[in-house]
Amino acid sequence: MEINNLIIINKFSNETIKAFEKLFYIQSFFKEDIEIKDNCYVISVHINEALDAFLVLENASGLPEDADSYTFIEKIEKQGDEYVLFGNAYDDFDFFDDSSAPTPFEIRFKNADCKTKVYRSARNEGFIINWFELCGLAFEIVDKYLFSKELLNAEEMNNLPLIKELANLLSYFDYQNESTVSEFAILKQYLSKYGFNKALKRLLEIENASNPEKLSQLKDKFIDELNCKKYEPLFRELLEIVSNTQNGYKKRFECDCSDDNLFKKRNQIDSMIKAKGYEGEYPFYYKKGKARGVKIKIGDYYPKKFFVFSNSKLMHYIYCRENEVNNDSIYFDFCCGCENIKNSDQKPDLISFAFNSNGKPYNEIVNYSEYYNEDGELISDDLEQIINVSCKLAKLKKLSKAERKEYKNNYSLKTSFAMLPIGIALSSLISLIILAAFMLLGVLLCLVFGLSSEIPSMVRDIPWLVIYFISLGVIEIVFFLYSLFN
């Protein structure tokens, strides 16, 4: 940030300076991001999902109020008893097209202050819970700490050393000043406690890496290796520690919309899903069942391929993820799927599902949106239909043609082609068995009717290879059609 008078630094608080830095870092601001109130400009500066800053420019003037968006130049000047912030205004700004001519402007203000609003960090509440999301949750807490130490609660401060180490596992994050982490003392203690010697060696490699590119690769590889059943107990312990630091904060969605609007929608979803025979409480529901017939499906997310054999015990899941909720719009994801379970008394658990602890999981996502368009008309998906589709997908049922067209999900053709290599392998095995059975039957008939001398000619003259490929083709076609229409 360019400042032509170093005295300015002493005039503004550290939080205000950090807010200015973020202001210049963000590419553009829209008209609704700047509020004019009591001769002040209040600029909403998004720090991360857990923190918003509001830069208050006191006794301010000079903002073109008829513009649609603004960008700010990384420069503040002190002119007399006023400060000057420089920027460009756009009538129709497009981040990907800078051909539109900007209108330069200067905001003059007497003083600047910074207000903050802290939310519950919800990075760990996604459907596919993994180590990357856990480290992302830690990253947001550290990012908040770097903005202002005063923003952290007692639990966050107590666990800050561990949180810093988790955040530092992200390859794209680089700490500043006193937050630099070069060793992972606490994480090494946890790995030793569980006897994870291989992971401990990986962590030592990260500590000793000096090349930035190599360090980034080692971190990414380490996080990928942790996302397996073996490290699930450690993940659960660390997730509980870090998540508990967020108790007491409200979610951003709960702050950005009226309670009536959000809770009414939650209650609707809860009653509709429970009416389908599911147990649980919002946002996670489950239902035990069995597979009927051989099911071959492919989901939206890892793992792509999934097999369920007849009478397999299953746990069906539906998880409601709030992507965006405010007074003008609601966007939900209905994450639906199932997994094999070892016994019918097994307790349903979203983390075990994410870590593939009990069997191969299958999952897909159905989106729900409700918003007002430019004309003020409410555009909304059919919530009941969305839940019907989610329940079908969770139970591995085929969607109707209209449902597949509407929700672009459950692509049977995609499933069939994805299963083609496996289908060929199974068809080959079945064809070999059929071929061997026919050969054995021919030999037995020759022996029964006293034609044992004909056995060599039968084996030699009958086109067994042709029969093999014909049976292979027929079986593969049947397999393909079954996966297409099942």
mmCIF file with all atom_site columns, N, CA and C in Angstrom, residues 110-159:
data_model
loop_
_atom_site.group_PDB
_atom_site.id
_atom_site.type_symbol
_atom_site.label_atom_id
_atom_site.label_alt_id
_atom_site.label_comp_id
_atom_site.label_asym_id
_atom_site.label_entity_id
_atom_site.label_seq_id
_atom_site.pdbx_PDB_ins_code
_atom_site.Cartn_x
_atom_site.Cartn_y
_atom_site.Cartn_z
_atom_site.occupancy
_atom_site.B_iso_or_equiv
_atom_site.pdbx_formal_charge
_atom_site.auth_seq_id
_atom_site.auth_comp_id
_atom_site.auth_asym_id
_atom_site.auth_atom_id
_atom_site.pdbx_PDB_model_num
ATOM 1   N N  . LYS A 1 110 ? -12.061 12.324  6.526  1.00 0.00 ? 110 LYS A N  1
ATOM 2   C CA . LYS A 1 110 ? -11.337 12.908  7.656  1.00 0.00 ? 110 LYS A CA 1
ATOM 3   C C  . LYS A 1 110 ? -10.615 11.853  8.497  1.00 0.00 ? 110 LYS A C  1
ATOM 4   N N  . ASN A 1 111 ? -11.222 10.671  8.593  1.00 0.00 ? 111 ASN A N  1
ATOM 5   C CA . ASN A 1 111 ? -10.630 9.621   9.423  1.00 0.00 ? 111 ASN A CA 1
ATOM 6   C C  . ASN A 1 111 ? -11.164 8.267   8.949  1.00 0.00 ? 111 ASN A C  1
ATOM 7   N N  . ALA A 1 112 ? -10.518 7.199   9.374  1.00 0.00 ? 112 ALA A N  1
ATOM 8   C CA . ALA A 1 112 ? -10.949 5.848   8.987  1.00 0.00 ? 112 ALA A CA 1
ATOM 9   C C  . ALA A 1 112 ? -10.925 4.938   10.199 1.00 0.00 ? 112 ALA A C  1
ATOM 10  N N  . ASP A 1 113 ? -11.893 4.051   10.230 1.00 0.00 ? 113 ASP A N  1
ATOM 11  C CA . ASP A 1 113 ? -11.983 3.089   11.322 1.00 0.00 ? 113 ASP A CA 1
ATOM 12  C C  . ASP A 1 113 ? -12.416 1.745   10.737 1.00 0.00 ? 113 ASP A C  1
ATOM 13  N N  . CYS A 1 114 ? -12.287 0.723   11.532 1.00 0.00 ? 114 CYS A N  1
ATOM 14  C CA . CYS A 1 114 ? -12.646 -0.619  11.047 1.00 0.00 ? 114 CYS A CA 1
ATOM 15  C C  . CYS A 1 114 ? -13.524 -1.333  12.061 1.00 0.00 ? 114 CYS A C  1
ATOM 16  N N  . LYS A 1 115 ? -14.648 -1.843  11.600 1.00 0.00 ? 115 LYS A N  1
ATOM 17  C CA . LYS A 1 115 ? -15.522 -2.686  12.409 1.00 0.00 ? 115 LYS A CA 1
ATOM 18  C C  . LYS A 1 115 ? -15.467 -4.097  11.830 1.00 0.00 ? 115 LYS A C  1
ATOM 19  N N  . THR A 1 116 ? -15.689 -5.077  12.668 1.00 0.00 ? 116 THR A N  1
ATOM 20  C CA . THR A 1 116 ? -15.616 -6.469  12.201 1.00 0.00 ? 116 THR A CA 1
ATOM 21  C C  . THR A 1 116 ? -16.854 -7.259  12.613 1.00 0.00 ? 116 THR A C  1
ATOM 22  N N  . LYS A 1 117 ? -17.099 -8.311  11.869 1.00 0.00 ? 117 LYS A N  1
ATOM 23  C CA . LYS A 1 117 ? -18.191 -9.230  12.174 1.00 0.00 ? 117 LYS A CA 1
ATOM 24  C C  . LYS A 1 117 ? -17.649 -10.649 12.021 1.00 0.00 ? 117 LYS A C  1
ATOM 25  N N  . VAL A 1 118 ? -17.705 -11.416 13.094 1.00 0.00 ? 118 VAL A N  1
ATOM 26  C CA . VAL A 1 118 ? -17.117 -12.758 13.109 1.00 0.00 ? 118 VAL A CA 1
ATOM 27  C C  . VAL A 1 118 ? -18.223 -13.798 13.022 1.00 0.00 ? 118 VAL A C  1
ATOM 28  N N  . TYR A 1 119 ? -17.991 -14.830 12.224 1.00 0.00 ? 119 TYR A N  1
ATOM 29  C CA . TYR A 1 119 ? -18.960 -15.909 12.019 1.00 0.00 ? 119 TYR A CA 1
ATOM 30  C C  . TYR A 1 119 ? -18.328 -17.249 12.404 1.00 0.00 ? 119 TYR A C  1
ATOM 31  N N  . ARG A 1 120 ? -19.174 -18.246 12.479 1.00 0.00 ? 120 ARG A N  1
ATOM 32  C CA . ARG A 1 120 ? -18.695 -19.615 12.676 1.00 0.00 ? 120 ARG A CA 1
ATOM 33  C C  . ARG A 1 120 ? -18.082 -20.091 11.370 1.00 0.00 ? 120 ARG A C  1
ATOM 34  N N  . SER A 1 121 ? -16.836 -20.535 11.439 1.00 0.00 ? 121 SER A N  1
ATOM 35  C CA . SER A 1 121 ? -16.209 -21.081 10.247 1.00 0.00 ? 121 SER A CA 1
ATOM 36  C C  . SER A 1 121 ? -16.822 -22.433 9.932  1.00 0.00 ? 121 SER A C  1
ATOM 37  N N  . ALA A 1 122 ? -17.350 -22.566 8.730  1.00 0.00 ? 122 ALA A N  1
ATOM 38  C CA . ALA A 1 122 ? -18.107 -23.778 8.372  1.00 0.00 ? 122 ALA A CA 1
ATOM 39  C C  . ALA A 1 122 ? -17.409 -24.605 7.311  1.00 0.00 ? 122 ALA A C  1
ATOM 40  N N  . ARG A 1 123 ? -16.083 -24.453 7.160  1.00 0.00 ? 123 ARG A N  1
ATOM 41  C CA . ARG A 1 123 ? -15.365 -25.190 6.131  1.00 0.00 ? 123 ARG A CA 1
ATOM 42  C C  . ARG A 1 123 ? -15.453 -26.695 6.330  1.00 0.00 ? 123 ARG A C  1
ATOM 43  N N  . ASN A 1 124 ? -15.619 -27.127 7.596  1.00 0.00 ? 124 ASN A N  1
ATOM 44  C CA . ASN A 1 124 ? -15.630 -28.562 7.879  1.00 0.00 ? 124 ASN A CA 1
ATOM 45  C C  . ASN A 1 124 ? -17.006 -29.188 7.714  1.00 0.00 ? 124 ASN A C  1
ATOM 46  N N  . GLU A 1 125 ? -18.007 -28.410 7.298  1.00 0.00 ? 125 GLU A N  1
ATOM 47  C CA . GLU A 1 125 ? -19.362 -28.928 7.273  1.00 0.00 ? 125 GLU A CA 1
ATOM 48  C C  . GLU A 1 125 ? -19.792 -29.379 5.885  1.00 0.00 ? 125 GLU A C  1
ATOM 49  N N  . GLY A 1 126 ? -18.842 -29.548 4.966  1.00 0.00 ? 126 GLY A N  1
ATOM 50  C CA . GLY A 1 126 ? -19.177 -30.054 3.656  1.00 0.00 ? 126 GLY A CA 1
ATOM 51  C C  . GLY A 1 126 ? -19.485 -31.547 3.697  1.00 0.00 ? 126 GLY A C  1
ATOM 52  N N  . PHE A 1 127 ? -20.045 -32.060 2.613  1.00 0.00 ? 127 PHE A N  1
ATOM 53  C CA . PHE A 1 127 ? -20.465 -33.467 2.584  1.00 0.00 ? 127 PHE A CA 1
ATOM 54  C C  . PHE A 1 127 ? -19.271 -34.406 2.582  1.00 0.00 ? 127 PHE A C  1
ATOM 55  N N  . ILE A 1 128 ? -18.282 -34.155 1.720  1.00 0.00 ? 128 ILE A N  1
ATOM 56  C CA . ILE A 1 128 ? -17.084 -34.985 1.693  1.00 0.00 ? 128 ILE A CA 1
ATOM 57  C C  . ILE A 1 128 ? -16.102 -34.405 2.703  1.00 0.00 ? 128 ILE A C  1
ATOM 58  N N  . ILE A 1 129 ? -16.157 -34.870 3.919  1.00 0.00 ? 129 ILE A N  1
ATOM 59  C CA . ILE A 1 129 ? -15.284 -34.372 4.979  1.00 0.00 ? 129 ILE A CA 1
ATOM 60  C C  . ILE A 1 129 ? -13.916 -35.007 4.802  1.00 0.00 ? 129 ILE A C  1
ATOM 61  N N  . ASN A 1 130 ? -12.869 -34.168 4.782  1.00 0.00 ? 130 ASN A N  1
ATOM 62  C CA . ASN A 1 130 ? -11.530 -34.693 4.562  1.00 0.00 ? 130 ASN A CA 1
ATOM 63  C C  . ASN A 1 130 ? -10.496 -33.785 5.229  1.00 0.00 ? 130 ASN A C  1
ATOM 64  N N  . TRP A 1 131 ? -9.243  -34.177 5.122  1.00 0.00 ? 131 TRP A N  1
ATOM 65  C CA . TRP A 1 131 ? -8.167  -33.432 5.767  1.00 0.00 ? 131 TRP A CA 1
ATOM 66  C C  . TRP A 1 131 ? -7.979  -32.048 5.156  1.00 0.00 ? 131 TRP A C  1
ATOM 67  N N  . PHE A 1 132 ? -8.227  -31.928 3.877  1.00 0.00 ? 132 PHE A N  1
ATOM 68  C CA . PHE A 1 132 ? -8.093  -30.617 3.240  1.00 0.00 ? 132 PHE A CA 1
ATOM 69  C C  . PHE A 1 132 ? -9.080  -29.626 3.846  1.00 0.00 ? 132 PHE A C  1
ATOM 70  N N  . GLU A 1 133 ? -10.309 -30.073 4.094  1.00 0.00 ? 133 GLU A N  1
ATOM 71  C CA . GLU A 1 133 ? -11.310 -29.197 4.697  1.00 0.00 ? 133 GLU A CA 1
ATOM 72  C C  . GLU A 1 133 ? -10.950 -28.860 6.141  1.00 0.00 ? 133 GLU A C  1
ATOM 73  N N  . LEU A 1 134 ? -10.398 -29.823 6.860  1.00 0.00 ? 134 LEU A N  1
ATOM 74  C CA . LEU A 1 134 ? -9.966  -29.564 8.233  1.00 0.00 ? 134 LEU A CA 1
ATOM 75  C C  . LEU A 1 134 ? -8.863  -28.507 8.254  1.00 0.00 ? 134 LEU A C  1
ATOM 76  N N  . CYS A 1 135 ? -7.901  -28.634 7.353  1.00 0.00 ? 135 CYS A N  1
ATOM 77  C CA . CYS A 1 135 ? -6.827  -27.638 7.273  1.00 0.00 ? 135 CYS A CA 1
ATOM 78  C C  . CYS A 1 135 ? -7.372  -26.293 6.811  1.00 0.00 ? 135 CYS A C  1
ATOM 79  N N  . GLY A 1 136 ? -8.404  -26.323 5.954  1.00 0.00 ? 136 GLY A N  1
ATOM 80  C CA . GLY A 1 136 ? -9.028  -25.081 5.519  1.00 0.00 ? 136 GLY A CA 1
ATOM 81  C C  . GLY A 1 136 ? -9.722  -24.363 6.658  1.00 0.00 ? 136 GLY A C  1
ATOM 82  N N  . LEU A 1 137 ? -10.346 -25.143 7.544  1.00 0.00 ? 137 LEU A N  1
ATOM 83  C CA . LEU A 1 137 ? -10.968 -24.567 8.740  1.00 0.00 ? 137 LEU A CA 1
ATOM 84  C C  . LEU A 1 137 ? -9.900  -23.900 9.610  1.00 0.00 ? 137 LEU A C  1
ATOM 85  N N  . ALA A 1 138 ? -8.767  -24.571 9.787  1.00 0.00 ? 138 ALA A N  1
ATOM 86  C CA . ALA A 1 138 ? -7.668  -23.999 10.560 1.00 0.00 ? 138 ALA A CA 1
ATOM 87  C C  . ALA A 1 138 ? -7.121  -22.737 9.884  1.00 0.00 ? 138 ALA A C  1
ATOM 88  N N  . PHE A 1 139 ? -7.052  -22.768 8.569  1.00 0.00 ? 139 PHE A N  1
ATOM 89  C CA . PHE A 1 139 ? -6.567  -21.608 7.811  1.00 0.00 ? 139 PHE A CA 1
ATOM 90  C C  . PHE A 1 139 ? -7.411  -20.366 8.083  1.00 0.00 ? 139 PHE A C  1
ATOM 91  N N  . GLU A 1 140 ? -8.736  -20.520 8.110  1.00 0.00 ? 140 GLU A N  1
ATOM 92  C CA . GLU A 1 140 ? -9.606  -19.375 8.335  1.00 0.00 ? 140 GLU A CA 1
ATOM 93  C C  . GLU A 1 140 ? -9.416  -18.794 9.735  1.00 0.00 ? 140 GLU A C  1
ATOM 94  N N  . ILE A 1 141 ? -9.180  -19.657 10.700 1.00 0.00 ? 141 ILE A N  1
ATOM 95  C CA . ILE A 1 141 ? -8.953  -19.173 12.070 1.00 0.00 ? 141 ILE A CA 1
ATOM 96  C C  . ILE A 1 141 ? -7.633  -18.398 12.144 1.00 0.00 ? 141 ILE A C  1
ATOM 97  N N  . VAL A 1 142 ? -6.579  -18.938 11.501 1.00 0.00 ? 142 VAL A N  1
ATOM 98  C CA . VAL A 1 142 ? -5.285  -18.249 11.503 1.00 0.00 ? 142 VAL A CA 1
ATOM 99  C C  . VAL A 1 142 ? -5.384  -16.933 10.725 1.00 0.00 ? 142 VAL A C  1
ATOM 100 N N  . ASP A 1 143 ? -6.118  -16.945 9.628  1.00 0.00 ? 143 ASP A N  1
ATOM 101 C CA . ASP A 1 143 ? -6.309  -15.722 8.847  1.00 0.00 ? 143 ASP A CA 1
ATOM 102 C C  . ASP A 1 143 ? -6.994  -14.649 9.695  1.00 0.00 ? 143 ASP A C  1
ATOM 103 N N  . LYS A 1 144 ? -7.932  -15.070 10.497 1.00 0.00 ? 144 LYS A N  1
ATOM 104 C CA . LYS A 1 144 ? -8.609  -14.149 11.415 1.00 0.00 ? 144 LYS A CA 1
ATOM 105 C C  . LYS A 1 144 ? -7.625  -13.628 12.468 1.00 0.00 ? 144 LYS A C  1
ATOM 106 N N  . TYR A 1 145 ? -6.767  -14.513 12.945 1.00 0.00 ? 145 TYR A N  1
ATOM 107 C CA . TYR A 1 145 ? -5.752  -14.141 13.935 1.00 0.00 ? 145 TYR A CA 1
ATOM 108 C C  . TYR A 1 145 ? -4.775  -13.114 13.361 1.00 0.00 ? 145 TYR A C  1
ATOM 109 N N  . LEU A 1 146 ? -4.363  -13.307 12.106 1.00 0.00 ? 146 LEU A N  1
ATOM 110 C CA . LEU A 1 146 ? -3.444  -12.374 11.467 1.00 0.00 ? 146 LEU A CA 1
ATOM 111 C C  . LEU A 1 146 ? -4.076  -11.004 11.263 1.00 0.00 ? 146 LEU A C  1
ATOM 112 N N  . PHE A 1 147 ? -5.400  -10.974 11.111 1.00 0.00 ? 147 PHE A N  1
ATOM 113 C CA . PHE A 1 147 ? -6.091  -9.696  10.970 1.00 0.00 ? 147 PHE A CA 1
ATOM 114 C C  . PHE A 1 147 ? -6.116  -8.960  12.306 1.00 0.00 ? 147 PHE A C  1
ATOM 115 N N  . SER A 1 148 ? -6.465  -9.685  13.361 1.00 0.00 ? 148 SER A N  1
ATOM 116 C CA . SER A 1 148 ? -6.453  -9.096  14.702 1.00 0.00 ? 148 SER A CA 1
ATOM 117 C C  . SER A 1 148 ? -6.522  -10.207 15.735 1.00 0.00 ? 148 SER A C  1
ATOM 118 N N  . LYS A 1 149 ? -5.560  -10.218 16.653 1.00 0.00 ? 149 LYS A N  1
ATOM 119 C CA . LYS A 1 149 ? -5.548  -11.228 17.709 1.00 0.00 ? 149 LYS A CA 1
ATOM 120 C C  . LYS A 1 149 ? -6.790  -11.129 18.599 1.00 0.00 ? 149 LYS A C  1
ATOM 121 N N  . GLU A 1 150 ? -7.348  -9.929  18.675 1.00 0.00 ? 150 GLU A N  1
ATOM 122 C CA . GLU A 1 150 ? -8.491  -9.705  19.557 1.00 0.00 ? 150 GLU A CA 1
ATOM 123 C C  . GLU A 1 150 ? -9.746  -10.428 19.081 1.00 0.00 ? 150 GLU A C  1
ATOM 124 N N  . LEU A 1 151 ? -9.749  -10.890 17.834 1.00 0.00 ? 151 LEU A N  1
ATOM 125 C CA . LEU A 1 151 ? -10.942 -11.525 17.275 1.00 0.00 ? 151 LEU A CA 1
ATOM 126 C C  . LEU A 1 151 ? -11.085 -12.984 17.678 1.00 0.00 ? 151 LEU A C  1
ATOM 127 N N  . LEU A 1 152 ? -10.030 -13.584 18.224 1.00 0.00 ? 152 LEU A N  1
ATOM 128 C CA . LEU A 1 152 ? -10.085 -14.998 18.595 1.00 0.00 ? 152 LEU A CA 1
ATOM 129 C C  . LEU A 1 152 ? -10.678 -15.163 19.984 1.00 0.00 ? 152 LEU A C  1
ATOM 130 N N  . ASN A 1 153 ? -11.476 -16.219 20.140 1.00 0.00 ? 153 ASN A N  1
ATOM 131 C CA . ASN A 1 153 ? -12.013 -16.523 21.466 1.00 0.00 ? 153 ASN A CA 1
ATOM 132 C C  . ASN A 1 153 ? -10.987 -17.331 22.265 1.00 0.00 ? 153 ASN A C  1
ATOM 133 N N  . ALA A 1 154 ? -11.330 -17.645 23.505 1.00 0.00 ? 154 ALA A N  1
ATOM 134 C CA . ALA A 1 154 ? -10.374 -18.321 24.401 1.00 0.00 ? 154 ALA A CA 1
ATOM 135 C C  . ALA A 1 154 ? -9.977  -19.694 23.869 1.00 0.00 ? 154 ALA A C  1
ATOM 136 N N  . GLU A 1 155 ? -10.946 -20.454 23.336 1.00 0.00 ? 155 GLU A N  1
ATOM 137 C CA . GLU A 1 155 ? -10.641 -21.795 22.825 1.00 0.00 ? 155 GLU A CA 1
ATOM 138 C C  . GLU A 1 155 ? -9.715  -21.725 21.610 1.00 0.00 ? 155 GLU A C  1
ATOM 139 N N  . GLU A 1 156 ? -9.943  -20.746 20.744 1.00 0.00 ? 156 GLU A N  1
ATOM 140 C CA . GLU A 1 156 ? -9.080  -20.598 19.573 1.00 0.00 ? 156 GLU A CA 1
ATOM 141 C C  . GLU A 1 156 ? -7.656  -20.242 20.001 1.00 0.00 ? 156 GLU A C  1
ATOM 142 N N  . MET A 1 157 ? -7.522  -19.371 20.987 1.00 0.00 ? 157 MET A N  1
ATOM 143 C CA . MET A 1 157 ? -6.189  -19.002 21.463 1.00 0.00 ? 157 MET A CA 1
ATOM 144 C C  . MET A 1 157 ? -5.482  -20.185 22.117 1.00 0.00 ? 157 MET A C  1
ATOM 145 N N  . ASN A 1 158 ? -6.233  -20.971 22.896 1.00 0.00 ? 158 ASN A N  1
ATOM 146 C CA . ASN A 1 158 ? -5.628  -22.126 23.573 1.00 0.00 ? 158 ASN A CA 1
ATOM 147 C C  . ASN A 1 158 ? -5.104  -23.163 22.591 1.00 0.00 ? 158 ASN A C  1
ATOM 148 N N  . ASN A 1 159 ? -5.791  -23.314 21.487 1.00 0.00 ? 159 ASN A N  1
ATOM 149 C CA . ASN A 1 159 ? -5.413  -24.342 20.507 1.00 0.00 ? 159 ASN A CA 1
ATOM 150 C C  . ASN A 1 159 ? -4.718  -23.747 19.288 1.00 0.00 ? 159 ASN A C  1
#
